[in-house]
Each structure stands twice: as structure tokens, then as C-alpha cells.
Coordinates of C-alpha atoms and ligand atoms in Angstrom, one line a residue:
M2 CA 91.7 76.0 60.8
A3 CA 93.0 74.5 64.0
T4 CA 94.6 76.9 66.4
L5 CA 98.3 76.9 65.9
S6 CA 100.9 78.4 68.2
F7 CA 103.4 80.8 66.8
K8 CA 106.0 83.2 68.1
T9 CA 105.2 86.9 68.2
L10 CA 107.4 90.0 68.4
D11 CA 107.5 89.4 72.2
A12 CA 109.9 86.6 71.5
L13 CA 112.2 88.7 69.3
Q14 CA 115.0 90.9 70.6
P15 CA 115.6 92.9 67.4
K16 CA 118.2 95.4 68.5
G17 CA 120.9 95.5 65.7
R18 CA 119.2 92.7 63.8
K19 CA 118.2 92.7 60.2
V20 CA 114.5 91.8 60.1
L21 CA 112.9 90.7 56.9
L22 CA 109.3 91.8 57.3
R23 CA 106.7 90.3 54.9
A24 CA 104.0 92.9 54.5
D25 CA 101.0 93.1 52.2
L26 CA 101.4 96.4 50.3
N27 CA 99.0 95.1 47.7
V28 CA 96.8 98.2 48.2
P29 CA 94.0 99.4 45.9
V30 CA 95.3 101.8 43.3
R31 CA 93.4 103.8 40.7
D32 CA 95.1 106.0 38.0
G33 CA 98.4 105.5 39.8
Q34 CA 97.0 106.8 43.1
I35 CA 96.6 104.6 46.3
T36 CA 92.9 104.8 47.1
D37 CA 92.9 103.1 50.5
L38 CA 95.7 103.2 53.0
T39 CA 94.2 100.7 55.5
R40 CA 96.7 97.9 54.9
I41 CA 99.6 100.4 55.2
E42 CA 98.2 102.0 58.4
R43 CA 97.6 98.5 60.0
L44 CA 101.2 97.5 59.2
A45 CA 102.7 100.7 60.7
P46 CA 102.7 99.6 64.4
T47 CA 104.8 96.5 63.6
I48 CA 107.4 98.6 61.8
R49 CA 107.4 101.3 64.5
E50 CA 107.9 98.7 67.2
L51 CA 110.8 96.9 65.4
A52 CA 112.5 100.2 64.3
D53 CA 112.1 101.8 67.8
K54 CA 113.7 98.7 69.3
G55 CA 116.7 99.2 66.9
A56 CA 116.0 96.6 64.2
R57 CA 116.9 97.3 60.6
V58 CA 113.5 96.7 59.0
I59 CA 113.6 95.3 55.4
V60 CA 110.0 95.2 54.1
V61 CA 109.1 92.8 51.3
S62 CA 105.7 92.5 49.5
H63 CA 104.0 91.6 46.3
F64 CA 101.8 94.1 44.4
D65 CA 99.2 93.0 41.8
R66 CA 100.1 90.1 39.5
P67 CA 103.1 91.0 37.3
K68 CA 103.7 87.2 36.6
G69 CA 107.4 87.1 37.1
Q70 CA 108.0 90.2 34.8
R71 CA 109.4 93.6 35.8
V72 CA 106.3 95.7 35.2
P73 CA 107.0 99.4 36.0
A74 CA 103.4 100.2 36.7
M75 CA 103.5 97.6 39.4
S76 CA 106.4 99.0 41.3
L77 CA 106.2 99.3 45.1
E78 CA 108.0 102.6 45.0
P79 CA 104.7 104.6 45.6
M80 CA 103.8 102.3 48.5
A81 CA 107.3 102.9 50.0
A82 CA 106.6 106.7 49.9
A83 CA 103.1 106.2 51.4
L84 CA 104.6 104.1 54.1
G85 CA 107.1 106.8 54.9
K86 CA 104.3 109.3 55.2
T87 CA 102.2 107.1 57.4
L88 CA 105.2 106.3 59.7
G89 CA 106.4 109.9 59.7
R90 CA 110.0 108.7 59.1
P91 CA 112.3 108.2 56.1
V92 CA 111.8 104.9 54.2
R93 CA 114.3 104.0 51.5
F94 CA 113.4 102.0 48.5
A95 CA 115.6 99.4 46.5
E96 CA 114.7 98.5 43.0
D97 CA 115.1 94.8 43.5
C98 CA 114.2 92.4 46.3
I99 CA 117.3 90.2 46.0
G100 CA 120.7 90.4 44.4
P101 CA 123.4 93.2 44.5
V102 CA 120.8 96.1 44.5
A103 CA 119.0 94.7 47.6
E104 CA 122.3 93.6 49.3
Q105 CA 123.9 97.1 48.9
A106 CA 120.7 98.8 50.2
V107 CA 120.7 96.5 53.2
A108 CA 124.4 97.0 53.8
A109 CA 123.8 100.7 54.0
M110 CA 121.2 100.5 56.8
Q111 CA 121.6 101.7 60.4
D112 CA 119.7 100.4 63.4
G113 CA 116.2 101.8 63.3
D114 CA 116.1 102.2 59.5
V115 CA 113.3 101.1 57.2
L116 CA 113.8 99.9 53.7
V117 CA 111.2 98.7 51.2
L118 CA 112.3 96.2 48.5
E119 CA 110.8 96.0 45.0
N120 CA 107.8 93.8 44.2
T121 CA 108.6 90.1 45.0
R122 CA 106.4 89.0 42.0
F123 CA 108.9 90.6 39.6
H124 CA 110.7 87.3 40.1
A125 CA 109.0 84.2 38.7
G126 CA 110.3 82.2 41.7
E127 CA 107.9 84.0 44.1
E128 CA 104.7 82.4 43.1
K129 CA 106.5 79.1 42.4
N130 CA 107.8 79.1 46.0
D131 CA 111.3 78.6 44.5
P132 CA 113.8 77.8 47.3
D133 CA 116.5 79.8 45.5
L134 CA 114.4 82.9 45.9
S135 CA 113.5 82.1 49.5
K136 CA 117.2 81.6 50.3
A137 CA 118.2 84.8 48.5
L138 CA 115.6 86.7 50.6
A139 CA 116.6 85.0 53.8
A140 CA 120.3 85.8 53.1
L141 CA 119.5 89.5 53.5
A142 CA 118.3 89.2 57.1
D143 CA 118.7 87.6 60.5
D144 CA 115.0 87.1 61.3
Y145 CA 111.7 86.8 59.4
V146 CA 108.5 88.5 60.6
N147 CA 105.3 87.8 58.6
D148 CA 102.7 90.5 59.0
A149 CA 100.8 89.7 55.8
F150 CA 97.8 87.6 57.0
S151 CA 96.0 88.7 53.8
A152 CA 98.7 86.9 51.7
A153 CA 99.0 83.9 54.0
H154 CA 96.8 81.8 51.7
R155 CA 99.6 81.9 49.1
A156 CA 102.4 79.4 49.5
H157 CA 105.0 81.7 47.9
A158 CA 108.7 82.2 48.4
S159 CA 108.3 85.3 50.6
T160 CA 105.2 84.1 52.5
E161 CA 106.0 80.4 53.1
G162 CA 109.4 79.2 51.7
V163 CA 111.5 81.9 53.5
A164 CA 110.3 80.8 56.9
R165 CA 112.3 77.6 56.5
F166 CA 115.5 79.5 56.5
L167 CA 115.2 82.1 59.3
P168 CA 113.8 82.3 62.8
S169 CA 110.2 83.3 62.1
F170 CA 107.7 85.4 64.0
A171 CA 104.2 86.7 63.6
G172 CA 104.0 90.5 63.4
R173 CA 101.4 92.5 65.4
L174 CA 98.9 92.7 62.5
M175 CA 99.2 89.0 61.8
E176 CA 98.7 88.4 65.6
A177 CA 95.7 90.7 65.7
E178 CA 94.1 88.9 62.7
L179 CA 94.7 85.5 64.1
N180 CA 93.4 86.5 67.5
A181 CA 90.2 88.0 66.0
L182 CA 89.6 84.9 63.9
N183 CA 90.1 82.6 66.8
I184 CA 87.7 84.6 68.9
A185 CA 85.1 84.5 66.1
L186 CA 85.1 80.9 65.2
E187 CA 87.5 78.6 67.1
N188 CA 86.6 79.8 70.5
P189 CA 83.5 82.0 70.2
A190 CA 81.1 83.1 72.9
R191 CA 77.8 81.5 71.9
P192 CA 75.4 81.7 70.3
V193 CA 77.5 82.5 67.2
G194 CA 76.1 83.6 63.9
A195 CA 77.4 84.2 60.4
I196 CA 76.2 86.4 57.6
V197 CA 77.3 85.1 54.2
G198 CA 76.4 87.2 51.2
G199 CA 77.7 87.5 47.7
A200 CA 76.7 86.4 44.3
K201 CA 77.4 82.6 44.1
I202 CA 77.0 79.6 46.2
S203 CA 79.3 77.7 43.9
T204 CA 82.3 79.9 45.1
K205 CA 81.3 79.6 48.8
L206 CA 80.4 75.9 49.1
D207 CA 83.4 75.0 51.3
L208 CA 82.9 78.1 53.4
I209 CA 79.2 77.3 54.0
G210 CA 80.1 73.7 54.7
N211 CA 82.6 74.7 57.4
L212 CA 80.3 77.3 58.9
L213 CA 77.5 74.8 59.3
D214 CA 79.7 72.9 61.7
K215 CA 80.6 76.0 63.7
V216 CA 77.7 78.5 63.9
D217 CA 74.3 78.4 65.5
I218 CA 72.7 80.7 62.9
L219 CA 73.6 81.2 59.3
I220 CA 72.2 84.3 57.6
I221 CA 72.3 84.0 53.8
G222 CA 72.2 87.3 51.8
G223 CA 73.0 88.7 48.4
A224 CA 72.2 86.9 45.1
M225 CA 73.2 83.6 46.8
A226 CA 70.0 83.8 48.8
N227 CA 68.1 83.7 45.5
T228 CA 69.5 80.3 44.7
F229 CA 68.3 79.0 48.0
L230 CA 64.8 80.5 47.5
A231 CA 64.6 79.1 44.0
A232 CA 65.7 75.7 45.4
K233 CA 62.7 75.9 47.8
G234 CA 60.4 76.4 44.8
V235 CA 60.0 80.2 45.2
G236 CA 59.8 82.1 41.9
V237 CA 62.6 84.6 41.8
G238 CA 61.8 86.2 38.5
K239 CA 64.9 87.4 36.6
S240 CA 67.1 87.4 39.7
L241 CA 70.7 86.3 39.5
Q242 CA 70.7 82.7 40.7
E243 CA 72.5 79.4 39.9
A244 CA 70.0 77.0 38.4
D245 CA 72.5 74.2 38.6
M246 CA 73.0 74.6 42.3
H247 CA 69.5 73.8 43.5
D248 CA 70.3 70.3 44.7
T249 CA 73.4 71.6 46.4
A250 CA 71.3 74.3 48.1
R251 CA 68.8 71.8 49.3
A252 CA 71.5 69.5 50.6
I253 CA 73.0 72.4 52.5
M254 CA 69.6 73.2 54.1
E255 CA 69.2 69.5 55.1
K256 CA 72.6 69.3 56.5
A257 CA 72.0 72.5 58.5
A258 CA 68.8 71.1 59.9
S259 CA 70.5 67.9 61.0
K260 CA 73.2 69.9 62.8
G261 CA 70.8 72.3 64.5
C262 CA 72.2 75.2 62.5
E263 CA 69.4 77.6 61.6
I264 CA 69.6 79.0 58.1
I265 CA 67.9 82.3 57.6
L266 CA 66.8 83.5 54.2
P267 CA 65.3 86.9 53.2
V268 CA 61.5 87.1 53.7
D269 CA 61.0 90.2 51.4
A270 CA 62.9 91.8 48.7
V271 CA 63.5 95.1 46.9
T272 CA 63.1 94.4 43.2
A273 CA 63.6 96.3 39.9
T274 CA 63.5 95.4 36.3
E275 CA 66.8 97.3 35.5
F276 CA 70.2 96.8 37.0
R277 CA 71.3 100.4 37.6
A278 CA 71.2 103.0 40.3
D279 CA 67.9 104.5 41.3
P280 CA 65.5 102.6 39.0
P281 CA 61.8 102.3 39.8
T282 CA 61.6 99.7 42.6
K283 CA 59.0 97.4 44.1
T284 CA 59.2 95.9 47.6
V285 CA 57.5 92.5 47.8
P286 CA 57.4 89.4 49.9
V287 CA 59.9 86.8 48.5
D288 CA 57.0 84.7 47.1
A289 CA 55.6 87.6 45.1
V290 CA 58.6 88.6 43.0
P291 CA 57.3 89.8 39.6
A292 CA 58.4 87.5 36.7
D293 CA 60.2 90.4 34.9
A294 CA 62.0 91.7 38.0
M295 CA 65.2 91.0 39.9
I296 CA 65.8 90.9 43.6
L297 CA 68.5 93.5 44.3
D298 CA 68.3 94.0 48.0
A299 CA 66.7 92.5 51.1
G300 CA 63.5 94.3 52.2
P301 CA 62.5 96.0 55.5
E302 CA 60.9 92.8 56.9
T303 CA 64.1 90.9 56.4
V304 CA 66.1 93.7 58.1
R305 CA 63.6 93.5 61.1
L306 CA 64.0 89.7 61.2
L307 CA 67.8 89.8 61.0
T308 CA 67.9 92.6 63.7
E309 CA 65.9 90.4 66.0
K310 CA 68.1 87.4 65.3
I311 CA 71.3 89.4 66.0
V312 CA 69.9 90.4 69.4
G313 CA 70.3 86.8 70.5
L314 CA 73.9 86.5 69.3
K315 CA 77.1 87.0 71.3
T316 CA 79.4 86.5 68.3
L317 CA 78.9 87.4 64.6
V318 CA 81.1 86.7 61.6
W319 CA 80.2 88.8 58.5
N320 CA 81.3 88.1 55.0
G321 CA 79.5 89.6 52.0
P322 CA 76.8 92.3 51.5
L323 CA 73.0 91.6 51.6
G324 CA 72.3 93.4 48.3
A325 CA 73.8 95.1 45.3
F326 CA 75.3 97.6 47.7
E327 CA 77.3 99.4 45.0
L328 CA 74.0 100.7 43.5
H329 CA 71.7 103.1 45.4
P330 CA 69.2 102.3 47.0
F331 CA 70.3 98.6 47.1
D332 CA 72.8 99.3 49.8
N333 CA 69.9 99.9 52.2
A334 CA 69.6 96.6 53.9
T335 CA 73.4 96.2 54.3
N336 CA 73.6 99.7 55.7
L337 CA 70.8 99.2 58.2
L338 CA 72.1 95.8 59.4
A339 CA 75.7 97.1 59.6
A340 CA 74.5 100.0 61.8
E341 CA 72.8 97.6 64.1
V342 CA 75.8 95.3 64.3
A343 CA 78.0 98.3 65.0
R344 CA 75.6 99.6 67.7
R345 CA 75.5 96.3 69.5
T346 CA 79.2 95.9 69.2
Q347 CA 79.9 99.3 70.6
A348 CA 77.5 98.6 73.5
G349 CA 79.6 95.6 74.4
Q350 CA 76.8 93.1 73.6
L351 CA 78.3 91.5 70.5
T352 CA 81.7 90.5 69.2
S353 CA 81.7 91.2 65.4
V354 CA 84.4 90.1 63.0
A355 CA 84.1 91.1 59.3
G356 CA 86.3 90.5 56.3
G357 CA 86.7 89.0 52.8
G358 CA 86.0 90.3 49.4
D359 CA 83.5 93.2 49.2
T360 CA 82.7 93.1 52.9
V361 CA 85.0 95.8 54.1
S362 CA 84.1 98.2 51.3
A363 CA 80.4 97.5 52.1
L364 CA 81.0 98.3 55.8
R365 CA 83.1 101.3 54.9
H366 CA 80.3 102.5 52.6
A367 CA 77.9 102.0 55.6
G368 CA 80.2 104.1 57.6
V369 CA 80.9 101.5 60.3
A370 CA 84.0 99.6 59.2
D371 CA 85.8 100.9 62.3
E372 CA 83.0 100.0 64.7
M373 CA 83.2 96.2 64.3
S374 CA 85.2 94.4 67.0
Y375 CA 87.6 93.5 64.2
T376 CA 87.6 94.2 60.5
S377 CA 90.1 92.1 58.6
T378 CA 92.4 93.5 56.0
A379 CA 92.2 90.2 54.1
G380 CA 90.2 89.1 51.1
G381 CA 91.0 85.7 49.8
A382 CA 92.8 84.7 53.0
F383 CA 89.8 85.5 55.1
L384 CA 87.6 83.3 52.9
E385 CA 90.0 80.4 53.0
W386 CA 90.2 80.7 56.7
L387 CA 86.4 80.6 56.9
E388 CA 86.6 77.5 54.7
G389 CA 88.5 75.9 57.6
K390 CA 91.7 75.7 55.5
T391 CA 95.2 75.8 57.0
L392 CA 96.9 78.8 55.5
P393 CA 100.4 78.0 54.3
G394 CA 101.9 81.3 55.5
I395 CA 100.6 80.6 59.0
Q396 CA 101.5 77.0 59.0
A397 CA 105.1 78.0 58.1
L398 CA 105.3 80.3 61.0
S399 CA 104.1 77.8 63.5
E400 CA 105.7 74.5 62.5
L401 CA 108.9 75.3 60.7
S402 CA 110.3 78.0 62.9
E403 CA 112.1 75.4 65.1
R404 CA 113.8 73.7 62.1
I405 CA 115.8 76.3 60.4
L406 CA 117.6 75.0 57.3
P407 CA 121.1 76.2 56.3
L408 CA 121.2 78.7 53.4
Ligands
3PG7 C1 95.0 90.2 48.4 O1 95.0 91.3 48.1 O2 94.0 89.4 48.6 C2 96.4 89.6 48.7 O3 97.3 90.6 48.6 C3 96.7 88.5 47.8 O4 96.8 88.9 46.4 P1 96.7 87.8 45.3 O5 95.2 87.4 45.2 O6 97.1 88.5 44.0 O7 97.5 86.6 45.6
MG8 MG1 93.2 88.9 45.8

């Protein structure tokens, strides 16, 4: 997406002001327990800065997909508690994001207080981007700060609509995400490469199309690579692949060639006949995959080739694992390449930006998620940004902030 200009917290004097802060508290939860605090930890600096400067910080977020119903298991109350712990200061919680409950909780705030409001998606108007909900949210506050890059691909009342009714600013996390993405693709040091993994070409067509215009090298990994290999006439045995995407894969390879973008596919593979952890495996060149076997990871020759290619790069965008990383030993190629990317990044030789879907869990599994130049907290939003789309939540911050509508 084109670089847009937006106001940051540098342009906000928050002392004594009620600031509506759109966060993304949609954190992973298993059996009622938050399993990963990354999004909360990344949000904390924005809240600290606002609260320390004397703002009354009113945090709003969605969690999961309650579809306009009040679903108790999808309450944000546990996230409010976790936020309080992370911040090391009291955080109050109100059981609705609009109406009398929210209004009374806001009225009771002092400068420097932090309040979390209940899940915005308990109201059907959130996902419909209903102006009545946007107005009711805006009525609680003086200013709007959006720090939820990871929800910016949604044009919802609390991510997009509300920005029409209040002076609007990007929070520190939003700012960091946008700067990292800008450095990676809009204004990268060249040569720039991308690693795109994952299961299906069909879900990443727009993404690949956009990347072909922007990167010098495109490394294809995961089951998606099988479709490219099969499209080139290579027998991939029982590997996951999309038989109906061969023409598309060939068209992508032709387009890449015409644009001078080098596409790199695996040259060898770790195969197995069963999809489970630690089955008997066979490592073979890609043109020698047994008919009854599946490709489940890239092999050592591929890792060597990719390592060599990465040495030549100044910038790398990473989305998607190279193999079935959730099953041992098919995490091997991803782990090895991630370690190499981390090493070059830490040595100051490479700018690396990772995000989207499984990427962060794969890098965390490899133990290097914190050693990239930037690891995005976003899933779908990161993918849409890689597709070159304008994200509505960001558009709203940049364009509409000068035209504030009356409530
Ligand atoms: C995410 O986790 O990707 C964001 O919070 C958006 O959630 P959604 O996919 O339910 O809109
Ligand atoms: Mg999602």
C-alpha cells in the first residue's frame, strides 16, 4: 500500500484528555488461559506513555468472533487483568463498551487511569461499521488513538468508523508496524527478497502478484512449493498440492521472469508416507519423490541454497514456514533458515521483517522471533498489507482525521 501520512502520539497533548485507544486484545487463549502475551506487551508502551502524560486511557478491543452476541466466554475481563499485570498498575474493567455502564466507568476516571471496556463485537454494529456505534464510542472520549495494526484490515466501528468523529492518531505499536512494513517493501534497501510459505497458492495469489513487482528474489516454501514443482512437471507423489492451480503457477513463473524477479523453489525434500511426528523419512532430490510419499519439509541442499541467496540480500520479508513445522522433524529447514536470518540480522547485514499467520509461531518455535529486525503482531492484516491493499483502519487515520464529523 502507498505510504500514507498519519499523526502519531507526538502530535497529541493528552493531559486531562479522555483517549479512546483501539487495541488488539484478541490474544490466543486455551482452556480460559492466555497462552501468548505478545500483543499485550507490545501495546503497553502506548498506554504507559498516555497515562504518564495524564490521559484517561479508555481501551477498546474485539476478542474472537461473538457475532454481535454477549458471549461470556469471550469477555475481555481476563485481558484487562493481564494488561494490569503487564503494566504494573491498576486497570479497571467495564462490562459494556457503550451506554450507561461505559459512561459511568469513564466518568469515574482520574488523569492517568486506565479502563478496559467489554468486547466491541458483543454489539452487532461493530462488524457492520454502524455509525451509531462509532458515535457512541466517540462520545466517551476527546481523542482516538488506533494501536491495533493487526485489526486494521477490518472496516469496523471501532477501527474505522470512529475515526470520523474524533481527532485521530496512530499509537506507538501502530507506528512501529507501519515503519517496519515501509522499510521492508515500500522503501527497502536492495536487493530485497521474500520468503512465502504456507499450504495454498490459491490463498496467496494477490500476495505473490504484489511481491513480484517489489522483490528481487521470491523464495517459495511449504506445500505451496509443491504446486509450483508439479506445474513444472515434477512428480510430487502424494504431496499436498493444488492440481487446479498449475496454469496459475506457470503464469506466475512467467510473470516473474519478465519482471526480473527470481523465483526459488526447493531442490530437495524430506519425505514420509505418513503425516505425523517422527515417521520414517527419506531425503531426496525434488525430482525423485517416491510415488507413495509426501514432501513435508525442504531438504539440506535447499537450506544451503537459500542460505547462499540470503547472503546477497539487504532486506527480507518472511511469511510462512518452509515445512510442516508443527511436526518434528519437519521444522528443521524453517529452524535452520530462521537461525541464519537471525544471525545476519543481528550482525547488521540484513533487515528482516516477519509476520502473518503461522510465521510468528514458527519463528518463536525456532527460538528467534525476537531476533528479526521486526516481527509483526498481525496475521490477516500483515497478509493484506503484503497484497498491497490499503487497510481501512490506516486509511481512516490518515485521511479522515482532518474532517471530524459532529456527533
Ligand atoms: C487477528 O487476530 O488477526 C485480528 O485480531 C483480527 O481478528 P479477526 O480475524 O477475527 O477479524
Ligand atoms: Mg484472524
